[in-house]
mmCIF file with all atom_site columns, C-alpha atoms in Angstrom:
data_model
loop_
_atom_site.group_PDB
_atom_site.id
_atom_site.type_symbol
_atom_site.label_atom_id
_atom_site.label_alt_id
_atom_site.label_comp_id
_atom_site.label_asym_id
_atom_site.label_entity_id
_atom_site.label_seq_id
_atom_site.pdbx_PDB_ins_code
_atom_site.Cartn_x
_atom_site.Cartn_y
_atom_site.Cartn_z
_atom_site.occupancy
_atom_site.B_iso_or_equiv
_atom_site.pdbx_formal_charge
_atom_site.auth_seq_id
_atom_site.auth_comp_id
_atom_site.auth_asym_id
_atom_site.auth_atom_id
_atom_site.pdbx_PDB_model_num
ATOM 1   C CA . MET A 1 1   ? 131.974 67.049 61.570 1.00 79.00 ? 371 MET A CA 1
ATOM 2   C CA . ARG A 1 2   ? 132.380 70.362 59.840 1.00 83.00 ? 372 ARG A CA 1
ATOM 3   C CA . ALA A 1 3   ? 129.224 69.713 57.837 1.00 87.00 ? 373 ALA A CA 1
ATOM 4   C CA . ASN A 1 4   ? 127.328 68.855 61.022 1.00 90.00 ? 374 ASN A CA 1
ATOM 5   C CA . ALA A 1 5   ? 128.505 72.047 62.698 1.00 92.00 ? 375 ALA A CA 1
ATOM 6   C CA . ASN A 1 6   ? 127.487 74.103 59.678 1.00 94.00 ? 376 ASN A CA 1
ATOM 7   C CA . LEU A 1 7   ? 124.062 72.476 59.654 1.00 96.00 ? 377 LEU A CA 1
ATOM 8   C CA . PHE A 1 8   ? 123.541 73.348 63.315 1.00 97.00 ? 378 PHE A CA 1
ATOM 9   C CA . TRP A 1 9   ? 124.675 76.938 62.705 1.00 97.00 ? 379 TRP A CA 1
ATOM 10  C CA . ILE A 1 10  ? 122.143 77.172 59.867 1.00 98.00 ? 380 ILE A CA 1
ATOM 11  C CA . LEU A 1 11  ? 119.469 75.637 62.093 1.00 98.00 ? 381 LEU A CA 1
ATOM 12  C CA . ALA A 1 12  ? 120.238 78.127 64.881 1.00 98.00 ? 382 ALA A CA 1
ATOM 13  C CA . GLY A 1 13  ? 119.987 80.991 62.400 1.00 98.00 ? 383 GLY A CA 1
ATOM 14  C CA . PHE A 1 14  ? 116.678 79.671 61.115 1.00 98.00 ? 384 PHE A CA 1
ATOM 15  C CA . PHE A 1 15  ? 115.264 79.431 64.628 1.00 98.00 ? 385 PHE A CA 1
ATOM 16  C CA . LEU A 1 16  ? 116.490 82.942 65.420 1.00 98.00 ? 386 LEU A CA 1
ATOM 17  C CA . PHE A 1 17  ? 114.803 84.267 62.280 1.00 98.00 ? 387 PHE A CA 1
ATOM 18  C CA . SER A 1 18  ? 111.639 82.334 63.150 1.00 98.00 ? 388 SER A CA 1
ATOM 19  C CA . ALA A 1 19  ? 111.634 83.647 66.731 1.00 98.00 ? 389 ALA A CA 1
ATOM 20  C CA . VAL A 1 20  ? 111.967 87.259 65.603 1.00 98.00 ? 390 VAL A CA 1
ATOM 21  C CA . LEU A 1 21  ? 109.342 86.827 62.897 1.00 98.00 ? 391 LEU A CA 1
ATOM 22  C CA . TYR A 1 22  ? 106.967 85.063 65.317 1.00 97.00 ? 392 TYR A CA 1
ATOM 23  C CA . THR A 1 23  ? 107.364 87.779 67.946 1.00 97.00 ? 393 THR A CA 1
ATOM 24  C CA . VAL A 1 24  ? 106.827 90.614 65.468 1.00 97.00 ? 394 VAL A CA 1
ATOM 25  C CA . TRP A 1 25  ? 103.851 88.856 63.923 1.00 97.00 ? 395 TRP A CA 1
ATOM 26  C CA . SER A 1 26  ? 102.180 88.274 67.283 1.00 96.00 ? 396 SER A CA 1
ATOM 27  C CA . LEU A 1 27  ? 102.800 91.914 68.232 1.00 96.00 ? 397 LEU A CA 1
ATOM 28  C CA . LEU A 1 28  ? 101.211 93.136 65.020 1.00 96.00 ? 398 LEU A CA 1
ATOM 29  C CA . TYR A 1 29  ? 98.277  90.726 65.067 1.00 95.00 ? 399 TYR A CA 1
ATOM 30  C CA . TYR A 1 30  ? 97.414  90.513 68.796 1.00 93.00 ? 400 TYR A CA 1
ATOM 31  C CA . GLY A 1 31  ? 99.088  93.634 70.131 1.00 93.00 ? 401 GLY A CA 1
ATOM 32  C CA . LYS A 1 32  ? 101.090 91.624 72.677 1.00 95.00 ? 402 LYS A CA 1
ATOM 33  C CA . VAL A 1 33  ? 103.824 88.999 72.744 1.00 94.00 ? 403 VAL A CA 1
ATOM 34  C CA . GLU A 1 34  ? 102.720 85.370 72.675 1.00 94.00 ? 404 GLU A CA 1
ATOM 35  C CA . TRP A 1 35  ? 105.232 84.020 75.176 1.00 96.00 ? 405 TRP A CA 1
ATOM 36  C CA . VAL A 1 36  ? 104.960 80.275 74.678 1.00 97.00 ? 406 VAL A CA 1
ATOM 37  C CA . GLY A 1 37  ? 106.002 80.284 71.039 1.00 96.00 ? 407 GLY A CA 1
ATOM 38  C CA . THR A 1 38  ? 108.541 83.062 71.500 1.00 96.00 ? 408 THR A CA 1
ATOM 39  C CA . VAL A 1 39  ? 110.270 81.283 74.378 1.00 98.00 ? 409 VAL A CA 1
ATOM 40  C CA . ALA A 1 40  ? 110.158 77.914 72.577 1.00 98.00 ? 410 ALA A CA 1
ATOM 41  C CA . LEU A 1 41  ? 111.728 79.315 69.417 1.00 98.00 ? 411 LEU A CA 1
ATOM 42  C CA . THR A 1 42  ? 114.318 81.289 71.392 1.00 98.00 ? 412 THR A CA 1
ATOM 43  C CA . LEU A 1 43  ? 115.293 78.196 73.385 1.00 98.00 ? 413 LEU A CA 1
ATOM 44  C CA . SER A 1 44  ? 115.524 76.244 70.121 1.00 98.00 ? 414 SER A CA 1
ATOM 45  C CA . THR A 1 45  ? 117.917 78.922 68.876 1.00 98.00 ? 415 THR A CA 1
ATOM 46  C CA . ILE A 1 46  ? 120.023 78.565 72.010 1.00 98.00 ? 416 ILE A CA 1
ATOM 47  C CA . LEU A 1 47  ? 120.047 74.768 71.714 1.00 98.00 ? 417 LEU A CA 1
ATOM 48  C CA . GLY A 1 48  ? 121.142 74.910 68.072 1.00 97.00 ? 418 GLY A CA 1
ATOM 49  C CA . THR A 1 49  ? 123.867 77.401 68.983 1.00 98.00 ? 419 THR A CA 1
ATOM 50  C CA . PHE A 1 50  ? 125.141 75.221 71.833 1.00 98.00 ? 420 PHE A CA 1
ATOM 51  C CA . LEU A 1 51  ? 125.278 72.155 69.604 1.00 97.00 ? 421 LEU A CA 1
ATOM 52  C CA . ALA A 1 52  ? 126.967 74.013 66.751 1.00 97.00 ? 422 ALA A CA 1
ATOM 53  C CA . PHE A 1 53  ? 129.542 75.528 69.110 1.00 97.00 ? 423 PHE A CA 1
ATOM 54  C CA . TYR A 1 54  ? 130.296 72.170 70.746 1.00 96.00 ? 424 TYR A CA 1
ATOM 55  C CA . ILE A 1 55  ? 130.643 70.328 67.444 1.00 93.00 ? 425 ILE A CA 1
ATOM 56  C CA . SER A 1 56  ? 132.818 73.127 66.022 1.00 92.00 ? 426 SER A CA 1
ATOM 57  C CA . ARG A 1 57  ? 135.126 73.005 69.042 1.00 93.00 ? 427 ARG A CA 1
ATOM 58  C CA . SER A 1 58  ? 135.280 69.199 68.941 1.00 90.00 ? 428 SER A CA 1
ATOM 59  C CA . HIS A 1 59  ? 136.128 69.282 65.247 1.00 86.00 ? 429 HIS A CA 1
ATOM 60  C CA . ARG A 1 60  ? 138.842 71.872 65.804 1.00 86.00 ? 430 ARG A CA 1
ATOM 61  C CA . SER A 1 61  ? 140.447 69.942 68.663 1.00 87.00 ? 431 SER A CA 1
ATOM 62  C CA . GLN A 1 62  ? 140.405 66.458 67.123 1.00 82.00 ? 432 GLN A CA 1
ATOM 63  C CA . GLY A 1 63  ? 143.568 67.109 65.140 1.00 76.00 ? 433 GLY A CA 1
ATOM 64  C CA . GLY A 1 64  ? 142.459 66.175 61.643 1.00 75.00 ? 434 GLY A CA 1
ATOM 65  C CA . GLU A 1 65  ? 139.554 64.736 59.765 1.00 78.00 ? 435 GLU A CA 1
ATOM 66  C CA . LEU A 1 66  ? 137.847 61.594 60.960 1.00 79.00 ? 436 LEU A CA 1
ATOM 67  C CA . PRO A 1 67  ? 137.567 58.674 58.527 1.00 76.00 ? 437 PRO A CA 1
ATOM 68  C CA . GLU A 1 68  ? 133.800 59.210 58.485 1.00 76.00 ? 438 GLU A CA 1
ATOM 69  C CA . ASP A 1 69  ? 134.320 62.686 57.031 1.00 77.00 ? 439 ASP A CA 1
ATOM 70  C CA . LEU A 1 70  ? 136.676 61.673 54.212 1.00 80.00 ? 440 LEU A CA 1
ATOM 71  C CA . LEU A 1 71  ? 135.183 60.863 50.830 1.00 83.00 ? 441 LEU A CA 1
ATOM 72  C CA . ASP A 1 72  ? 137.933 58.389 49.917 1.00 86.00 ? 442 ASP A CA 1
ATOM 73  C CA . ALA A 1 73  ? 137.971 56.466 53.229 1.00 81.00 ? 443 ALA A CA 1
ATOM 74  C CA . ASN A 1 74  ? 137.519 52.713 53.456 1.00 83.00 ? 444 ASN A CA 1
ATOM 75  C CA . ILE A 1 75  ? 135.346 50.908 55.955 1.00 77.00 ? 445 ILE A CA 1
ATOM 76  C CA . ASP A 1 76  ? 138.453 49.541 57.674 1.00 79.00 ? 446 ASP A CA 1
ATOM 77  C CA . ASP A 1 77  ? 139.744 53.057 58.363 1.00 79.00 ? 447 ASP A CA 1
ATOM 78  C CA . GLY A 1 78  ? 137.169 53.617 61.091 1.00 76.00 ? 448 GLY A CA 1
ATOM 79  C CA . ASP A 1 79  ? 137.008 52.212 64.578 1.00 76.00 ? 449 ASP A CA 1
ATOM 80  C CA . PRO A 1 80  ? 136.361 48.500 65.021 1.00 75.00 ? 450 PRO A CA 1
ATOM 81  C CA . GLU A 1 81  ? 133.101 47.109 66.298 1.00 74.00 ? 451 GLU A CA 1
ATOM 82  C CA . LEU A 1 82  ? 132.192 48.862 69.535 1.00 72.00 ? 452 LEU A CA 1
ATOM 83  C CA . GLY A 1 83  ? 129.425 46.668 70.847 1.00 73.00 ? 453 GLY A CA 1
ATOM 84  C CA . HIS A 1 84  ? 127.209 43.692 70.366 1.00 74.00 ? 454 HIS A CA 1
ATOM 85  C CA . PHE A 1 85  ? 123.717 43.587 68.906 1.00 74.00 ? 455 PHE A CA 1
ATOM 86  C CA . SER A 1 86  ? 121.393 40.628 69.258 1.00 77.00 ? 456 SER A CA 1
ATOM 87  C CA . PRO A 1 87  ? 118.406 40.829 66.934 1.00 79.00 ? 457 PRO A CA 1
ATOM 88  C CA . TRP A 1 88  ? 116.871 37.623 68.321 1.00 83.00 ? 458 TRP A CA 1
ATOM 89  C CA . SER A 1 89  ? 116.633 38.798 71.936 1.00 86.00 ? 459 SER A CA 1
ATOM 90  C CA . TRP A 1 90  ? 113.200 39.321 73.497 1.00 90.00 ? 460 TRP A CA 1
ATOM 91  C CA . TRP A 1 91  ? 114.582 40.832 76.699 1.00 92.00 ? 461 TRP A CA 1
ATOM 92  C CA . PRO A 1 92  ? 114.552 44.476 75.507 1.00 94.00 ? 462 PRO A CA 1
ATOM 93  C CA . ILE A 1 93  ? 110.843 44.225 74.704 1.00 96.00 ? 463 ILE A CA 1
ATOM 94  C CA . ALA A 1 94  ? 110.111 42.692 78.102 1.00 96.00 ? 464 ALA A CA 1
ATOM 95  C CA . LEU A 1 95  ? 112.248 45.357 79.781 1.00 96.00 ? 465 LEU A CA 1
ATOM 96  C CA . ALA A 1 96  ? 110.320 48.104 77.991 1.00 97.00 ? 466 ALA A CA 1
ATOM 97  C CA . PHE A 1 97  ? 107.075 46.517 79.176 1.00 98.00 ? 467 PHE A CA 1
ATOM 98  C CA . GLY A 1 98  ? 108.402 46.437 82.744 1.00 97.00 ? 468 GLY A CA 1
ATOM 99  C CA . ALA A 1 99  ? 109.453 50.087 82.596 1.00 97.00 ? 469 ALA A CA 1
ATOM 100 C CA . GLY A 1 100 ? 106.056 50.990 81.170 1.00 97.00 ? 470 GLY A CA 1
ATOM 101 C CA . LEU A 1 101 ? 104.413 49.079 84.005 1.00 97.00 ? 471 LEU A CA 1
ATOM 102 C CA . VAL A 1 102 ? 106.442 51.088 86.529 1.00 97.00 ? 472 VAL A CA 1
ATOM 103 C CA . VAL A 1 103 ? 105.398 54.387 84.939 1.00 97.00 ? 473 VAL A CA 1
ATOM 104 C CA . LEU A 1 104 ? 101.782 53.249 84.733 1.00 97.00 ? 474 LEU A CA 1
ATOM 105 C CA . GLY A 1 105 ? 101.934 52.194 88.371 1.00 96.00 ? 475 GLY A CA 1
ATOM 106 C CA . ILE A 1 106 ? 103.195 55.613 89.421 1.00 96.00 ? 476 ILE A CA 1
ATOM 107 C CA . ALA A 1 107 ? 100.395 57.276 87.459 1.00 95.00 ? 477 ALA A CA 1
ATOM 108 C CA . VAL A 1 108 ? 97.480  54.952 88.288 1.00 94.00 ? 478 VAL A CA 1
ATOM 109 C CA . GLY A 1 109 ? 98.154  52.970 91.425 1.00 91.00 ? 479 GLY A CA 1
ATOM 110 C CA . PHE A 1 110 ? 101.391 52.567 93.282 1.00 92.00 ? 480 PHE A CA 1
ATOM 111 C CA . TRP A 1 111 ? 100.807 48.841 93.900 1.00 94.00 ? 481 TRP A CA 1
ATOM 112 C CA . LEU A 1 112 ? 101.272 48.305 90.160 1.00 95.00 ? 482 LEU A CA 1
ATOM 113 C CA . ALA A 1 113 ? 104.685 49.987 90.330 1.00 96.00 ? 483 ALA A CA 1
ATOM 114 C CA . TYR A 1 114 ? 105.922 47.323 92.765 1.00 96.00 ? 484 TYR A CA 1
ATOM 115 C CA . ILE A 1 115 ? 105.004 44.605 90.273 1.00 96.00 ? 485 ILE A CA 1
ATOM 116 C CA . GLY A 1 116 ? 106.668 46.604 87.497 1.00 96.00 ? 486 GLY A CA 1
ATOM 117 C CA . VAL A 1 117 ? 109.890 47.037 89.489 1.00 97.00 ? 487 VAL A CA 1
ATOM 118 C CA . ALA A 1 118 ? 110.072 43.301 90.187 1.00 97.00 ? 488 ALA A CA 1
ATOM 119 C CA . PHE A 1 119 ? 109.408 42.490 86.532 1.00 98.00 ? 489 PHE A CA 1
ATOM 120 C CA . THR A 1 120 ? 112.001 45.055 85.420 1.00 97.00 ? 490 THR A CA 1
ATOM 121 C CA . ILE A 1 121 ? 114.655 43.552 87.697 1.00 98.00 ? 491 ILE A CA 1
ATOM 122 C CA . VAL A 1 122 ? 113.937 40.073 86.334 1.00 97.00 ? 492 VAL A CA 1
ATOM 123 C CA . CYS A 1 123 ? 114.232 41.404 82.774 1.00 95.00 ? 493 CYS A CA 1
ATOM 124 C CA . LEU A 1 124 ? 117.505 43.203 83.507 1.00 95.00 ? 494 LEU A CA 1
ATOM 125 C CA . VAL A 1 125 ? 119.025 40.070 84.999 1.00 94.00 ? 495 VAL A CA 1
ATOM 126 C CA . GLY A 1 126 ? 117.729 37.978 82.103 1.00 91.00 ? 496 GLY A CA 1
ATOM 127 C CA . TRP A 1 127 ? 119.129 40.324 79.502 1.00 89.00 ? 497 TRP A CA 1
ATOM 128 C CA . THR A 1 128 ? 122.469 40.554 81.322 1.00 88.00 ? 498 THR A CA 1
ATOM 129 C CA . TYR A 1 129 ? 122.925 36.787 81.584 1.00 87.00 ? 499 TYR A CA 1
ATOM 130 C CA . GLU A 1 130 ? 121.455 35.928 78.183 1.00 85.00 ? 500 GLU A CA 1
ATOM 131 C CA . TYR A 1 131 ? 124.891 35.161 76.726 1.00 81.00 ? 501 TYR A CA 1
ATOM 132 C CA . TYR A 1 132 ? 126.167 33.189 79.699 1.00 81.00 ? 502 TYR A CA 1
ATOM 133 C CA . ARG A 1 133 ? 123.709 30.267 79.527 1.00 75.00 ? 503 ARG A CA 1
ATOM 134 C CA . GLY A 1 134 ? 121.772 28.282 76.997 1.00 71.00 ? 504 GLY A CA 1
ATOM 135 C CA . TYR A 1 135 ? 121.968 28.353 73.226 1.00 72.00 ? 505 TYR A CA 1
ATOM 136 C CA . PHE A 1 136 ? 123.807 31.679 72.919 1.00 67.00 ? 506 PHE A CA 1
ATOM 137 C CA . ALA A 1 137 ? 126.446 31.068 75.608 1.00 69.00 ? 507 ALA A CA 1
ATOM 138 C CA . ARG A 1 138 ? 129.948 32.088 74.640 1.00 64.00 ? 508 ARG A CA 1
#
Protein backbone atom coordinates (compact mmCIF):
# COMPACT_ATOMS: atom_id res chain seq x y z
CA MET A 1 0.00 0.00 0.00
CA ARG A 2 2.92 2.31 0.54
CA ALA A 3 3.86 1.99 -3.12
CA ASN A 4 0.29 2.79 -4.16
CA ALA A 5 0.24 5.87 -1.94
CA ASN A 6 3.56 7.04 -3.36
CA LEU A 7 2.29 6.55 -6.90
CA PHE A 8 -0.78 8.68 -6.16
CA TRP A 9 1.38 11.39 -4.57
CA ILE A 10 3.54 11.41 -7.71
CA LEU A 11 0.42 11.52 -9.88
CA ALA A 12 -0.98 14.44 -7.87
CA GLY A 13 2.31 16.29 -8.25
CA PHE A 14 2.32 15.64 -11.98
CA PHE A 15 -1.22 16.97 -12.35
CA LEU A 16 -0.34 20.04 -10.28
CA PHE A 17 2.68 20.70 -12.50
CA SER A 18 0.54 20.15 -15.60
CA ALA A 19 -2.19 22.50 -14.32
CA VAL A 20 0.29 25.29 -13.61
CA LEU A 21 2.05 24.78 -16.93
CA TYR A 22 -1.27 24.66 -18.82
CA THR A 23 -2.52 27.85 -17.16
CA VAL A 24 0.71 29.75 -17.81
CA TRP A 25 0.85 28.53 -21.39
CA SER A 26 -2.73 29.57 -22.11
CA LEU A 27 -2.06 32.98 -20.54
CA LEU A 28 1.00 33.50 -22.70
CA TYR A 29 -0.54 32.19 -25.92
CA TYR A 30 -4.16 33.46 -25.70
CA GLY A 31 -3.83 36.22 -23.13
CA LYS A 32 -6.51 34.65 -20.93
CA VAL A 33 -7.06 31.52 -18.86
CA GLU A 34 -8.61 28.55 -20.63
CA TRP A 35 -10.90 27.41 -17.83
CA VAL A 36 -11.95 23.96 -18.97
CA GLY A 37 -8.46 22.49 -19.03
CA THR A 38 -7.31 24.41 -15.97
CA VAL A 39 -10.26 23.24 -13.88
CA ALA A 40 -9.96 19.65 -15.16
CA LEU A 41 -6.26 19.44 -14.32
CA THR A 42 -6.78 21.11 -10.93
CA LEU A 43 -9.58 18.68 -10.06
CA SER A 44 -7.35 15.80 -11.16
CA THR A 45 -4.73 17.12 -8.75
CA ILE A 46 -7.29 17.21 -5.94
CA LEU A 47 -8.48 13.68 -6.76
CA GLY A 48 -4.93 12.31 -6.74
CA THR A 49 -4.26 14.07 -3.44
CA PHE A 50 -7.43 12.66 -1.86
CA LEU A 51 -6.57 9.13 -2.97
CA ALA A 52 -2.95 9.40 -1.84
CA PHE A 53 -4.00 10.78 1.55
CA TYR A 54 -6.62 8.07 2.06
CA ILE A 55 -4.29 5.24 1.08
CA SER A 56 -1.51 6.67 3.26
CA ARG A 57 -3.83 6.88 6.27
CA SER A 58 -5.18 3.37 5.63
CA HIS A 59 -1.65 2.00 5.39
CA ARG A 60 -0.63 3.73 8.60
CA SER A 61 -3.64 2.46 10.55
CA GLN A 62 -3.60 -1.17 9.38
CA GLY A 63 -0.95 -2.14 11.90
CA GLY A 64 1.63 -3.79 9.68
CA GLU A 65 2.20 -4.86 6.13
CA LEU A 66 -0.42 -6.81 4.25
CA PRO A 67 0.59 -10.14 2.72
CA GLU A 68 0.11 -8.59 -0.72
CA ASP A 69 2.86 -6.08 0.04
CA LEU A 70 5.47 -8.58 1.24
CA LEU A 71 7.92 -9.98 -1.29
CA ASP A 72 8.32 -13.29 0.54
CA ALA A 73 4.60 -13.97 1.15
CA ASN A 74 2.86 -17.14 0.05
CA ILE A 75 -0.51 -17.33 -1.63
CA ASP A 76 -1.99 -18.91 1.50
CA ASP A 77 -1.00 -15.89 3.60
CA GLY A 78 -3.75 -13.76 2.08
CA ASP A 79 -7.47 -13.85 2.65
CA PRO A 80 -9.42 -16.86 1.44
CA GLU A 81 -11.74 -16.76 -1.53
CA LEU A 82 -14.16 -13.87 -1.11
CA GLY A 83 -16.73 -14.63 -3.76
CA HIS A 84 -17.87 -16.82 -6.57
CA PHE A 85 -17.27 -16.38 -10.28
CA SER A 86 -19.18 -18.26 -12.94
CA PRO A 87 -17.59 -17.97 -16.37
CA TRP A 88 -20.38 -19.97 -18.04
CA SER A 89 -23.23 -17.67 -17.00
CA TRP A 90 -25.10 -15.71 -19.67
CA TRP A 91 -27.14 -13.71 -17.16
CA PRO A 92 -24.66 -10.80 -16.81
CA ILE A 93 -24.75 -10.22 -20.57
CA ALA A 94 -28.55 -10.29 -20.58
CA LEU A 95 -28.62 -7.96 -17.57
CA ALA A 96 -26.32 -5.50 -19.35
CA PHE A 97 -28.63 -5.62 -22.37
CA GLY A 98 -31.62 -4.92 -20.12
CA ALA A 99 -29.88 -1.98 -18.45
CA GLY A 100 -28.90 -0.65 -21.87
CA LEU A 101 -32.51 -0.98 -22.97
CA VAL A 102 -33.62 1.07 -19.95
CA VAL A 103 -31.11 3.83 -20.74
CA LEU A 104 -32.07 3.78 -24.41
CA GLY A 105 -35.73 3.96 -23.44
CA ILE A 106 -35.11 7.02 -21.28
CA ALA A 107 -33.24 8.69 -24.14
CA VAL A 108 -35.45 7.70 -27.09
CA GLY A 109 -38.92 6.74 -25.95
CA PHE A 110 -40.12 6.04 -22.47
CA TRP A 111 -42.23 3.05 -23.57
CA LEU A 112 -38.97 1.23 -24.31
CA ALA A 113 -37.81 1.81 -20.73
CA TYR A 114 -40.80 -0.16 -19.40
CA ILE A 115 -39.78 -3.15 -21.51
CA GLY A 116 -36.18 -2.73 -20.35
CA VAL A 117 -37.19 -2.62 -16.68
CA ALA A 118 -39.22 -5.81 -17.04
CA PHE A 119 -36.37 -7.54 -18.87
CA THR A 120 -33.87 -6.33 -16.25
CA ILE A 121 -35.99 -7.72 -13.41
CA VAL A 122 -36.25 -11.08 -15.16
CA CYS A 123 -32.46 -11.12 -15.64
CA LEU A 124 -31.80 -10.21 -12.00
CA VAL A 125 -34.06 -12.99 -10.77
CA GLY A 126 -32.50 -15.44 -13.23
CA TRP A 127 -28.98 -14.57 -12.19
CA THR A 128 -29.88 -14.74 -8.50
CA TYR A 129 -31.49 -18.18 -8.74
CA GLU A 130 -29.04 -19.63 -11.26
CA TYR A 131 -27.35 -21.78 -8.61
CA TYR A 132 -30.55 -22.96 -6.95
CA ARG A 133 -32.00 -24.94 -9.88
CA GLY A 134 -30.86 -26.99 -12.81
CA TYR A 135 -27.39 -28.21 -13.69
CA PHE A 136 -25.47 -25.84 -11.40
CA ALA A 137 -27.62 -26.28 -8.28
CA ARG A 138 -25.68 -26.69 -5.07
